[in-house]
Amino acid sequence: METGTGKTYTYTKTIFELNKAYGIFKFIVVVPTLPIKAGTISFLKSESCRRHFHHQYQKTLELHSVESQNQKKRKKPSFPLAASHFVEAGNFDKNHIQVLVINSGMINSETMTRSFDKTLFDRYNTPMEALAATNAFMIIDEPHKFNQDKKTWENIQKIRPQFVLRYGATFKKHENLVYRLTAIESFNRGLVKGINGYIAEFDAGKNALVKLVSTDGREASFKLTEGKSHQSVKLTKWESLSRIHPAMTGLTIEGLNKTVVVLSNGLELERGNKINPYSYAQTVQEKMIQTAVHEHFQLEKQLLTREIRIKPLTLFFIDQIEEYRNEEGYLSKTLEQCVQSEVKTLLATEQDLRYREYLERTLEDLSQTHGGYFSKDNAEKDEDIAQEVNEILHDKQALLDLNNPRRFIFSKWTLREGWDNPNVFQICKLRSSGSEISKLQEVGRGLRLPVNEYGNRVKEEQFYLNYFVDFSESEFIDQLVNEINEQSGIENTPPEKLTNGMIKALLGGYSQFAHDENQLLKQLIEEDQIIEFNKTFKVDGFEKLKTLYPDIFQKLKEGVVKRSDKKANKITVRTERYHELKTLWEKLNEKVILEYQFKNEAEFKALLISFF
């Protein structure tokens, strides 16, 4: 299932259906990371989720989450309570289904394999043994994160699940594929937001690239290409990249080995990776922040002045945490200045009383309009930061509360995978990706359909995610469309043979074959002259297949993924020259009716069929 289409909801419904059909009441959900774990628990604990499934099945989930133990030095470690309660839960409670959520880090931890003095049922000394005794059904979220030749997969086998179901947007290979929802289906059926791409462009720097040529662990060699000029620069640890290009002031090498160079903004470069030096210039960031904030308030005005309101959020991906967290941080100050300007402009004309009140509260404390989550925040003791993190990671409802002025979220890719909030309507990428990663993965945090002020999903409208990138990614939208096509099975290069997937689609999509594969193949070989007897396409056979049977080839609907800054070509009309072309123009504009006379309907039908 593609990103944003509701995998968590779907496997939760699977749990209820398996319980209803077979009485299975113990499930283990394995997730790869802590952000995904937090998002999963937040969803399963939410009142709307519990209410929704209780209405359908008259049951609720009893949730258990295995957490790391922050033991004091003198305190003896104890058997994890969550694992203990999950294992001990019996089937006598007919109103609850037992679900244990555990992340890969905990599966690999000493806690799960350590022998404890206290045993369960006087038999099981280790949590792993105890879990294995339950014969639970297992659900694996994001299975591409669990390589089957790695330690985590080995430890998962020790739990001895009775059955494993894998749900993900990315698979290295399919095993016993049950169902696939393609990216094109997701967009065309309105299961996710459309995408509006904004490209911030400047005259300077469009042709500037910095490439990592090599690294030996002590020294990294870079090549700057700007226009027709080339320059090579070697840097060691802690040296500034401003030596390569002045636009990269403030960026240094934080670490390097023989394969990777780590920059001070967290970006990891491998040999051959290219970045645009102007991506880090404050002028680029400032323009992108201004545009994102302006578009946010334009959208917010539309969504918060309707009868049933929807609160939009904007997510910023940044490089320098200090530029946001520090008291005089450039990013936070720039954002607050832009917010103040936009709010004052709106208040000058706004008539909607509820929205006016919300805007007025915004001006009382601009710092409350934004928050951030970064990996180092886990050790942060500041209460305000702790509240931000709790809202962003765990309390989705508080973040969407219409009394809460927080609209803008900052992260350093920490929230890129696993975290989601359905009301993210904008993503502004203030840093380069470095290496080529999935464009669908990048936009994934904002693809989910939004919820309204009552927590109900809004499915009846076409919503768009605004995605802001700088000019170094001017081909972003084209690349995204190509990826959507590729992941949906659209062939960019003609295949050599008719595949089983094509046969299945033809039999399901065209009734004239009566679900008979032999009849289909006979038609394609003898009548249509598309394939040979061994199913190999004849010359231009694949193109002919697409022409005769277009329904099996999906296409992305026009306008679902688009670039917002593409302007229509303008033509200047010189009206003073019209008299010279008047006679020709009027002749071209004459209405002409062609009348064809046929003897009878049968002749017309024969000609029409022959024409087609």
Coordinates of C-alpha atoms in Angstrom, one line a residue:
M1 CA 0.0 0.0 0.0
E2 CA 1.4 3.4 -1.0
T3 CA 2.5 6.0 1.5
G4 CA -0.5 7.9 3.0
T5 CA -3.2 5.4 2.1
G6 CA -3.8 4.1 5.6
K7 CA -1.7 1.0 6.3
T8 CA -2.1 1.4 10.1
Y9 CA -5.9 1.5 9.7
T10 CA -5.9 -1.4 7.4
Y11 CA -3.8 -3.8 9.6
T12 CA -5.9 -2.7 12.6
K13 CA -9.0 -3.7 10.7
T14 CA -7.3 -7.0 9.8
I15 CA -6.8 -7.6 13.5
F16 CA -10.5 -7.2 14.2
E17 CA -11.5 -9.3 11.2
L18 CA -9.2 -12.2 12.2
N19 CA -10.6 -12.1 15.8
K20 CA -14.1 -12.1 14.4
A21 CA -13.6 -14.9 12.0
Y22 CA -11.2 -17.2 14.0
G23 CA -11.1 -15.9 17.6
I24 CA -7.4 -14.9 17.4
F25 CA -6.9 -12.5 20.2
K26 CA -3.1 -12.0 20.5
F27 CA -1.2 -9.9 18.0
I28 CA 2.4 -8.5 18.0
V29 CA 3.0 -5.4 15.8
V30 CA 6.7 -5.0 15.0
V31 CA 7.8 -1.5 13.8
P32 CA 11.3 -0.4 12.7
T33 CA 11.7 2.9 14.5
L34 CA 10.6 4.9 17.5
P35 CA 8.7 7.6 15.5
I36 CA 6.7 4.9 13.7
K37 CA 6.1 3.3 17.1
A38 CA 4.9 6.6 18.6
G39 CA 2.6 7.1 15.6
T40 CA 1.2 3.6 15.8
I41 CA 0.5 3.8 19.5
S42 CA -1.1 7.3 19.1
F43 CA -3.4 6.0 16.4
L44 CA -4.4 2.8 18.4
K45 CA -5.0 4.8 21.6
S46 CA -7.0 7.6 19.9
E47 CA -10.6 8.0 21.0
S48 CA -11.8 8.2 17.4
C49 CA -10.0 4.9 16.5
R50 CA -11.5 3.1 19.6
R51 CA -14.9 4.5 18.9
H52 CA -14.8 3.6 15.2
F53 CA -13.8 -0.1 15.7
H54 CA -16.0 -0.6 18.8
H55 CA -19.0 0.5 16.8
Q56 CA -18.1 -2.1 14.1
Y57 CA -17.0 -5.0 16.3
Q58 CA -18.2 -4.2 19.9
K59 CA -14.6 -4.8 21.0
T60 CA -11.6 -2.7 21.9
L61 CA -7.8 -3.2 21.8
E62 CA -5.9 -3.7 25.0
L63 CA -2.6 -2.1 24.1
H64 CA 0.8 -3.1 25.5
S65 CA 4.1 -1.3 24.5
V66 CA 7.5 -2.7 25.4
E67 CA 9.7 0.3 26.4
S68 CA 13.4 0.5 27.4
Q69 CA 14.0 0.4 31.1
N70 CA 15.8 3.4 32.6
Q71 CA 17.0 1.6 35.6
K72 CA 18.7 3.3 38.5
K73 CA 22.2 1.9 39.2
R74 CA 21.2 0.1 42.4
K75 CA 17.8 -1.1 41.2
K76 CA 17.6 -4.7 40.0
P77 CA 16.2 -5.1 36.4
S78 CA 12.7 -6.5 36.3
F79 CA 10.7 -8.5 33.8
P80 CA 9.1 -6.0 31.4
L81 CA 5.5 -5.3 32.6
A82 CA 4.1 -4.9 29.1
A83 CA 5.4 -8.3 28.0
S84 CA 4.2 -9.9 31.2
H85 CA 0.6 -8.5 30.9
F86 CA 0.4 -9.4 27.2
V87 CA 1.5 -13.0 27.9
E88 CA -0.7 -13.5 31.0
A89 CA -3.8 -12.1 29.3
G90 CA -6.4 -14.9 28.8
N91 CA -9.2 -15.3 26.4
F92 CA -11.8 -15.0 29.2
D93 CA -12.1 -11.3 28.5
K94 CA -14.3 -11.4 25.4
N95 CA -14.4 -7.6 25.0
H96 CA -10.7 -7.0 24.4
I97 CA -8.1 -8.0 21.8
Q98 CA -4.5 -8.1 23.1
V99 CA -1.9 -6.1 21.0
L100 CA 1.7 -5.8 21.8
V101 CA 3.7 -3.0 20.0
I102 CA 7.5 -3.4 19.9
N103 CA 10.2 -1.7 17.8
S104 CA 13.3 -3.4 16.3
G105 CA 15.6 -1.8 18.9
M106 CA 13.7 -3.5 21.7
I107 CA 13.6 -6.8 19.9
N108 CA 17.4 -6.7 19.7
S109 CA 17.9 -5.4 23.3
E110 CA 19.3 -7.3 26.2
T111 CA 16.0 -6.8 28.1
M112 CA 14.3 -9.3 25.8
T113 CA 16.8 -12.1 26.2
R114 CA 18.0 -11.6 29.8
S115 CA 17.0 -14.2 32.4
F116 CA 15.1 -12.8 35.3
D117 CA 14.6 -14.3 38.8
K118 CA 10.9 -13.8 38.5
T119 CA 9.4 -16.2 35.9
L120 CA 6.0 -16.3 34.2
F121 CA 3.9 -19.4 35.0
D122 CA 7.1 -20.8 36.7
R123 CA 8.3 -21.6 33.2
Y124 CA 9.6 -18.6 31.3
N125 CA 12.7 -16.8 32.4
T126 CA 13.2 -14.5 29.4
P127 CA 10.6 -12.2 27.7
M128 CA 11.4 -13.7 24.3
E129 CA 10.6 -17.2 25.6
A130 CA 7.3 -16.0 27.1
L131 CA 6.2 -14.2 23.8
A132 CA 7.1 -17.3 21.8
A133 CA 4.7 -19.3 24.0
T134 CA 1.7 -17.2 23.0
N135 CA 1.7 -18.3 19.3
A136 CA 0.7 -14.8 18.4
F137 CA -0.1 -13.5 15.0
M138 CA 2.5 -11.0 13.9
I139 CA 2.2 -7.8 11.8
I140 CA 5.3 -6.2 10.4
D141 CA 5.2 -2.6 9.5
E142 CA 7.6 -1.3 6.8
P143 CA 9.1 -4.8 6.1
H144 CA 11.8 -3.4 3.8
K145 CA 13.5 -2.3 7.1
F146 CA 13.9 -5.9 8.2
N147 CA 16.5 -7.6 6.0
Q148 CA 16.2 -11.4 6.4
D149 CA 19.9 -11.8 6.7
K150 CA 20.2 -9.4 9.6
K151 CA 20.0 -9.8 13.4
T152 CA 16.5 -8.3 13.8
W153 CA 14.9 -10.8 11.5
E154 CA 16.8 -13.6 13.3
N155 CA 15.4 -12.4 16.7
I156 CA 11.8 -12.1 15.2
Q157 CA 12.0 -15.8 14.4
K158 CA 12.7 -16.5 18.1
I159 CA 9.2 -15.2 18.9
R160 CA 7.9 -18.0 16.7
P161 CA 4.8 -16.2 15.3
Q162 CA 2.0 -18.4 14.2
F163 CA 1.5 -16.3 11.1
V164 CA 3.2 -13.2 9.6
L165 CA 1.5 -10.4 7.7
R166 CA 3.7 -7.7 6.2
Y167 CA 2.3 -4.2 5.4
G168 CA 4.5 -1.6 3.6
A169 CA 4.9 0.9 0.8
T170 CA 8.3 -0.5 -0.2
F171 CA 9.2 -4.2 -0.7
K172 CA 12.5 -5.6 -1.7
K173 CA 10.6 -8.7 -2.9
H174 CA 7.0 -9.9 -2.5
E175 CA 6.3 -13.2 -0.8
N176 CA 2.8 -14.6 -1.1
L177 CA 1.4 -11.2 -2.3
V178 CA -2.2 -10.8 -1.1
Y179 CA -3.0 -7.3 -2.3
R180 CA -1.3 -4.3 -3.9
L181 CA -2.6 -0.7 -4.0
T182 CA -0.5 1.2 -6.5
A183 CA 0.6 4.8 -6.4
I184 CA -1.5 5.7 -9.5
E185 CA -4.6 4.1 -7.9
S186 CA -4.0 6.0 -4.7
F187 CA -3.9 9.4 -6.5
N188 CA -6.6 8.7 -9.1
R189 CA -9.1 7.3 -6.6
G190 CA -8.5 10.3 -4.3
L191 CA -7.1 8.2 -1.4
V192 CA -4.3 10.8 -0.9
K193 CA -3.8 14.5 -1.6
G194 CA -2.6 15.7 -4.9
I195 CA 0.7 17.5 -5.1
N196 CA 1.5 21.1 -6.0
G197 CA 5.2 21.7 -6.5
Y198 CA 6.7 25.1 -5.8
I199 CA 10.3 25.7 -7.1
A200 CA 12.2 28.6 -5.6
E201 CA 14.5 29.9 -8.4
F202 CA 17.2 32.6 -8.5
D203 CA 19.3 33.8 -11.5
A204 CA 22.5 33.0 -9.7
G205 CA 23.6 29.4 -9.0
K206 CA 21.3 27.5 -11.3
N207 CA 24.3 25.8 -12.9
A208 CA 26.4 25.4 -9.8
L209 CA 27.1 21.9 -8.4
V210 CA 29.5 20.6 -5.7
K211 CA 30.4 16.9 -6.2
L212 CA 32.1 14.6 -3.7
V213 CA 34.8 13.0 -5.8
S214 CA 36.5 10.8 -3.2
T215 CA 37.3 10.4 0.5
D216 CA 40.1 8.3 2.1
G217 CA 39.0 8.9 5.7
R218 CA 41.4 11.7 6.3
E219 CA 40.7 14.0 3.4
A220 CA 37.7 14.6 1.1
S221 CA 38.1 15.8 -2.5
F222 CA 35.3 18.0 -3.9
K223 CA 34.8 19.4 -7.4
L224 CA 32.9 22.6 -8.0
T225 CA 31.3 23.1 -11.4
E226 CA 29.8 26.6 -12.0
G227 CA 28.9 27.4 -15.6
K228 CA 31.9 26.4 -17.7
S229 CA 34.5 26.7 -14.9
H230 CA 35.7 23.8 -12.7
Q231 CA 37.6 23.8 -9.4
S232 CA 38.9 21.0 -7.2
V233 CA 39.2 21.5 -3.4
K234 CA 40.4 19.1 -0.7
L235 CA 39.0 19.4 2.8
T236 CA 39.7 17.7 6.2
K237 CA 37.6 17.3 9.3
W238 CA 36.2 20.6 10.7
E239 CA 37.1 22.6 7.6
S240 CA 34.5 24.9 6.2
L241 CA 32.9 24.2 2.8
S242 CA 33.0 28.0 2.2
R243 CA 36.5 27.2 0.8
I244 CA 34.6 25.5 -2.1
H245 CA 31.9 28.1 -2.5
P246 CA 31.1 31.3 -0.4
A247 CA 27.4 30.4 -0.4
M248 CA 28.3 27.4 1.9
T249 CA 29.5 29.6 4.8
G250 CA 28.7 27.9 8.2
L251 CA 28.8 24.4 6.8
T252 CA 31.7 22.2 7.9
I253 CA 32.8 18.6 7.7
E254 CA 31.8 16.9 10.9
G255 CA 33.1 13.4 10.1
L256 CA 34.4 11.3 7.3
N257 CA 35.5 7.7 6.5
K258 CA 36.5 5.9 3.3
T259 CA 32.9 5.9 2.0
V260 CA 31.0 8.7 3.6
V261 CA 31.5 12.4 4.4
V262 CA 29.1 13.8 7.2
L263 CA 28.4 17.5 7.1
S264 CA 27.6 19.7 10.1
N265 CA 23.9 19.8 9.0
G266 CA 23.6 16.0 9.3
L267 CA 23.8 15.5 5.5
E268 CA 25.8 12.3 4.5
L269 CA 27.5 12.4 1.2
E270 CA 28.8 9.3 -0.6
R271 CA 31.1 9.4 -3.6
G272 CA 29.4 10.9 -6.6
N273 CA 26.7 12.7 -4.6
K274 CA 26.1 16.3 -5.8
I275 CA 24.6 19.3 -3.9
N276 CA 23.9 22.8 -5.0
P277 CA 25.9 25.4 -2.9
Y278 CA 23.1 27.9 -3.1
S279 CA 20.7 25.5 -1.4
Y280 CA 22.4 26.6 1.9
A281 CA 22.3 30.4 1.2
Q282 CA 20.0 32.3 3.6
T283 CA 18.5 34.2 0.7
V284 CA 17.1 31.0 -0.7
Q285 CA 15.8 29.9 2.7
E286 CA 14.3 33.3 3.3
K287 CA 12.4 33.3 0.0
M288 CA 11.1 29.8 0.6
I289 CA 9.9 30.6 4.1
Q290 CA 8.1 33.7 3.0
T291 CA 6.4 31.8 0.2
A292 CA 5.5 28.9 2.4
V293 CA 4.0 31.1 5.1
H294 CA 2.1 33.2 2.6
E295 CA 0.6 30.1 1.0
H296 CA -0.2 28.6 4.4
F297 CA -2.3 31.6 5.5
Q298 CA -4.1 31.7 2.1
L299 CA -5.0 28.0 2.6
E300 CA -5.8 28.5 6.3
K301 CA -8.2 31.3 5.5
Q302 CA -10.1 29.0 3.2
L303 CA -10.2 26.1 5.6
L304 CA -10.9 27.9 8.9
T305 CA -13.7 30.1 7.6
R306 CA -15.9 27.2 6.3
E307 CA -18.7 25.8 8.4
I308 CA -16.9 22.7 9.5
R309 CA -13.3 23.7 9.9
I310 CA -10.0 22.0 9.0
K311 CA -6.7 23.2 10.6
P312 CA -3.8 23.0 8.2
L313 CA -0.2 22.4 9.3
T314 CA 3.1 23.2 7.5
L315 CA 6.3 21.0 8.0
F316 CA 9.8 22.4 7.4
F317 CA 12.8 20.2 6.9
I318 CA 15.9 22.0 7.9
D319 CA 19.7 21.5 8.2
Q320 CA 21.0 23.6 11.1
I321 CA 19.1 22.8 14.4
E322 CA 20.8 25.8 16.1
E323 CA 19.3 28.2 13.6
Y324 CA 15.9 27.1 14.9
R325 CA 16.5 26.3 18.5
N326 CA 18.8 29.2 19.5
E327 CA 17.1 32.2 21.0
E328 CA 18.1 34.4 18.1
G329 CA 18.0 31.6 15.6
Y330 CA 17.7 32.8 12.0
L331 CA 15.0 30.4 11.0
S332 CA 12.6 30.9 13.9
K333 CA 13.0 34.7 13.8
T334 CA 12.4 34.8 10.0
L335 CA 9.3 32.6 10.4
E336 CA 7.9 34.8 13.2
Q337 CA 8.4 38.0 11.1
C338 CA 6.6 36.4 8.1
V339 CA 3.8 35.2 10.3
Q340 CA 3.3 38.6 11.9
S341 CA 3.2 40.3 8.6
E342 CA 0.7 37.8 7.1
V343 CA -1.6 37.9 10.2
K344 CA -1.7 41.7 10.3
T345 CA -2.6 41.8 6.6
L346 CA -5.4 39.3 7.1
L347 CA -6.8 41.1 10.1
A348 CA -7.2 44.3 8.1
T349 CA -10.0 42.8 6.1
E350 CA -11.2 39.6 7.8
Q351 CA -14.9 39.4 8.6
D352 CA -15.3 35.9 10.0
L353 CA -15.4 36.3 13.8
R354 CA -14.1 32.9 14.7
Y355 CA -11.1 33.3 12.4
R356 CA -10.4 36.8 13.5
E357 CA -10.3 35.6 17.1
Y358 CA -7.8 32.9 16.2
L359 CA -5.6 35.4 14.3
E360 CA -5.6 37.8 17.2
R361 CA -4.5 35.1 19.6
T362 CA -1.7 34.3 17.2
L363 CA -0.2 37.8 17.6
E364 CA -0.2 37.5 21.4
D365 CA 2.8 35.1 21.3
L366 CA 4.3 34.4 17.9
S367 CA 6.7 31.7 19.4
Q368 CA 3.6 29.5 20.1
T369 CA 2.9 29.3 16.3
H370 CA 5.8 26.9 15.7
G371 CA 7.5 23.9 17.3
G372 CA 10.2 21.4 16.5
Y373 CA 11.2 17.8 17.0
F374 CA 14.8 16.6 16.6
S375 CA 16.5 13.4 17.8
K376 CA 18.5 15.2 20.5
D377 CA 15.2 16.5 22.0
N378 CA 14.8 13.1 23.6
A379 CA 17.4 14.1 26.2
E380 CA 16.1 17.7 26.5
K381 CA 14.9 18.8 29.9
D382 CA 13.3 22.1 28.9
E383 CA 9.6 22.0 29.6
D384 CA 8.5 24.0 26.6
I385 CA 10.5 21.8 24.2
A386 CA 9.1 18.7 26.0
Q387 CA 5.6 20.0 25.3
E388 CA 6.4 20.6 21.6
V389 CA 7.7 17.1 21.2
N390 CA 4.8 15.6 23.0
E391 CA 2.3 17.4 20.8
I392 CA 4.2 16.6 17.5
L393 CA 5.0 13.0 18.3
H394 CA 2.2 11.8 20.5
D395 CA -0.8 14.2 20.8
K396 CA -2.1 14.6 17.3
Q397 CA -5.5 15.9 18.7
A398 CA -3.8 18.7 20.7
L399 CA -1.8 19.8 17.7
L400 CA -5.1 20.0 15.6
D401 CA -7.0 21.8 18.4
L402 CA -8.4 25.1 17.0
N403 CA -7.4 26.8 20.3
N404 CA -3.8 25.8 19.7
P405 CA -1.9 28.5 17.6
R406 CA 0.8 26.0 16.6
R407 CA 0.8 25.7 12.8
F408 CA 4.5 25.2 11.8
I409 CA 6.7 22.2 12.6
F410 CA 10.4 22.0 12.1
S411 CA 12.5 18.8 11.8
K412 CA 15.8 17.6 10.5
W413 CA 14.4 14.6 8.5
T414 CA 13.6 13.0 11.9
L415 CA 9.9 12.9 11.0
R416 CA 10.5 11.9 7.4
E417 CA 9.4 8.3 7.9
G418 CA 6.9 6.9 10.3
W419 CA 5.5 10.1 11.6
D420 CA 2.4 11.5 10.1
N421 CA -0.3 14.1 10.7
P422 CA -3.2 14.1 8.2
N423 CA -3.4 17.8 8.2
V424 CA 0.0 18.6 6.9
F425 CA -0.9 20.6 3.8
Q426 CA 2.6 22.0 3.1
I427 CA 6.2 20.6 3.2
C428 CA 9.0 23.1 2.8
K429 CA 12.4 21.5 2.2
L430 CA 15.1 24.0 3.3
R431 CA 17.9 21.5 2.8
S432 CA 19.2 19.3 0.0
S433 CA 18.6 15.6 0.0
G434 CA 22.2 14.9 -1.0
S435 CA 21.8 11.5 -2.5
E436 CA 18.7 10.5 -4.6
I437 CA 16.0 9.2 -2.3
S438 CA 12.4 8.3 -3.1
K439 CA 10.4 11.3 -4.0
L440 CA 7.2 9.5 -2.8
Q441 CA 9.0 9.0 0.5
E442 CA 9.8 12.7 0.8
V443 CA 6.2 13.8 0.2
G444 CA 4.7 10.9 2.2
R445 CA 4.4 12.9 5.5
G446 CA 1.7 15.1 3.8
L447 CA -0.2 12.8 1.5
R448 CA -2.8 11.6 4.0
L449 CA -6.4 13.0 3.6
P450 CA -7.2 15.6 6.3
V451 CA -9.5 15.4 9.3
N452 CA -12.0 18.1 10.3
E453 CA -12.4 19.7 13.7
Y454 CA -14.5 16.7 14.8
G455 CA -11.8 14.2 13.9
N456 CA -13.6 12.9 10.8
R457 CA -11.7 12.1 7.6
V458 CA -12.7 14.5 4.7
K459 CA -12.9 12.4 1.6
E460 CA -15.3 14.3 -0.7
E461 CA -12.9 17.0 -1.9
Q462 CA -9.7 17.2 -3.9
F463 CA -6.9 18.5 -1.5
Y464 CA -3.4 19.3 -2.5
L465 CA -0.1 19.1 -0.7
N466 CA 2.1 22.2 -1.4
Y467 CA 5.7 21.0 -1.7
F468 CA 8.5 23.6 -1.7
V469 CA 12.0 22.9 -3.0
D470 CA 14.8 25.1 -4.3
F471 CA 16.0 25.4 -7.9
S472 CA 18.5 22.5 -7.5
E473 CA 15.5 20.2 -7.6
S474 CA 13.7 21.9 -10.5
E475 CA 12.9 18.5 -12.0
F476 CA 11.2 17.3 -8.8
I477 CA 7.7 17.0 -10.2
D478 CA 8.8 15.2 -13.3
Q479 CA 10.8 12.8 -11.2
L480 CA 7.9 12.2 -8.9
V481 CA 5.5 11.5 -11.8
N482 CA 8.1 9.0 -13.2
E483 CA 8.4 7.3 -9.9
I484 CA 4.6 7.0 -9.5
N485 CA 4.4 5.4 -12.9
E486 CA 7.3 3.1 -12.3
Q487 CA 6.0 1.9 -8.9
S488 CA 2.6 1.3 -10.4
G489 CA 4.0 -1.0 -13.1
I490 CA 3.9 1.4 -16.0
E491 CA 6.7 0.4 -18.4
N492 CA 9.0 3.1 -19.6
T493 CA 10.7 0.7 -21.9
P494 CA 8.6 -2.0 -23.8
P495 CA 8.8 -5.4 -22.2
E496 CA 9.9 -8.4 -24.3
K497 CA 7.1 -10.7 -23.4
L498 CA 3.4 -10.6 -22.3
T499 CA 3.5 -10.9 -18.5
N500 CA 1.1 -12.8 -16.2
G501 CA 0.1 -9.5 -14.8
M502 CA -1.0 -8.3 -18.2
I503 CA -2.9 -11.5 -18.9
K504 CA -4.7 -11.2 -15.6
A505 CA -5.6 -7.5 -16.3
L506 CA -6.9 -8.4 -19.8
L507 CA -9.1 -11.2 -18.6
G508 CA -10.5 -9.0 -15.8
G509 CA -10.9 -5.9 -17.9
Y510 CA -12.3 -7.2 -21.2
S511 CA -15.4 -9.4 -21.1
Q512 CA -15.1 -10.7 -24.7
F513 CA -12.5 -13.2 -23.5
A514 CA -14.9 -14.7 -20.9
H515 CA -12.0 -15.2 -18.4
D516 CA -10.6 -17.8 -20.8
E517 CA -6.8 -17.5 -21.2
N518 CA -6.6 -19.7 -24.3
Q519 CA -9.2 -17.6 -26.0
L520 CA -7.2 -14.4 -25.1
L521 CA -3.9 -15.8 -26.4
K522 CA -5.5 -17.0 -29.6
Q523 CA -6.9 -13.4 -30.2
L524 CA -3.5 -11.8 -29.5
I525 CA -1.6 -14.3 -31.7
E526 CA -3.9 -14.8 -34.7
E527 CA -6.3 -11.8 -34.9
D528 CA -4.4 -8.9 -33.4
Q529 CA -0.9 -10.1 -34.5
I530 CA 0.6 -8.8 -31.2
I531 CA 2.6 -11.7 -29.8
E532 CA 4.3 -14.9 -31.0
F533 CA 3.3 -18.4 -29.7
N534 CA 5.9 -18.0 -26.9
K535 CA 4.2 -14.8 -25.8
T536 CA 7.1 -12.6 -27.1
F537 CA 5.9 -9.3 -28.5
K538 CA 6.2 -8.8 -32.2
V539 CA 7.7 -5.6 -33.6
D540 CA 5.6 -2.8 -32.2
G541 CA 3.4 -5.4 -30.5
F542 CA 3.5 -3.8 -27.1
E543 CA 2.4 -0.4 -28.6
K544 CA -0.4 -2.2 -30.4
L545 CA -1.5 -3.8 -27.2
K546 CA -1.7 -0.4 -25.5
T547 CA -3.7 0.9 -28.4
L548 CA -6.2 -1.9 -28.6
Y549 CA -6.5 -2.6 -24.8
P550 CA -5.9 0.8 -23.1
D551 CA -7.9 -0.1 -19.9
I552 CA -5.1 -2.3 -18.5
F553 CA -2.6 0.6 -18.6
Q554 CA -3.3 3.1 -15.8
K555 CA -2.4 6.7 -16.2
L556 CA -2.0 9.4 -13.6
K557 CA -5.0 11.8 -13.9
E558 CA -3.9 15.2 -15.3
G559 CA -3.5 17.9 -12.6
V560 CA -3.2 15.5 -9.7
V561 CA 0.5 16.1 -9.5
K562 CA 1.5 19.5 -10.9
R563 CA 4.0 22.3 -10.8
S564 CA 2.4 25.5 -9.5
D565 CA 4.9 28.0 -11.0
K566 CA 4.6 26.9 -14.6
K567 CA 3.1 29.8 -16.5
A568 CA 1.2 29.6 -19.7
N569 CA 3.0 30.8 -22.8
K570 CA 1.8 34.3 -23.8
I571 CA 1.4 35.4 -27.4
T572 CA 1.5 39.1 -28.2
V573 CA -1.1 40.1 -30.8
R574 CA -0.1 43.2 -33.0
T575 CA -3.6 44.5 -33.8
E576 CA -2.3 47.1 -36.2
R577 CA -1.3 44.3 -38.6
Y578 CA -4.7 42.7 -38.6
H579 CA -5.9 44.5 -41.8
E580 CA -3.1 42.8 -43.7
L581 CA -4.4 39.3 -42.7
K582 CA -8.1 40.2 -42.6
T583 CA -9.1 38.4 -45.8
L584 CA -7.1 35.2 -45.0
W585 CA -8.3 35.1 -41.4
E586 CA -12.0 35.4 -42.4
K587 CA -11.6 32.7 -45.0
L588 CA -10.0 30.4 -42.4
N589 CA -12.9 31.1 -40.0
E590 CA -15.7 30.1 -42.4
K591 CA -17.9 27.3 -41.1
V592 CA -17.8 24.3 -43.4
I593 CA -20.2 21.4 -43.2
L594 CA -19.3 18.1 -45.0
E595 CA -22.3 15.9 -45.8
Y596 CA -21.8 12.2 -46.6
Q597 CA -24.7 10.3 -48.1
F598 CA -25.0 6.6 -47.6
K599 CA -27.4 4.2 -49.2
N600 CA -28.2 2.4 -46.0
E601 CA -27.1 1.9 -42.3
A602 CA -25.2 -1.3 -43.1
E603 CA -22.9 0.4 -45.6
F604 CA -22.2 3.2 -43.0
K605 CA -21.4 0.6 -40.3
A606 CA -19.0 -1.3 -42.6
L607 CA -17.2 1.8 -43.5
L608 CA -16.9 2.9 -39.9
I609 CA -15.6 -0.4 -38.7
S610 CA -13.1 -0.4 -41.6
F611 CA -12.0 3.1 -40.7
F612 CA -11.3 2.1 -37.0

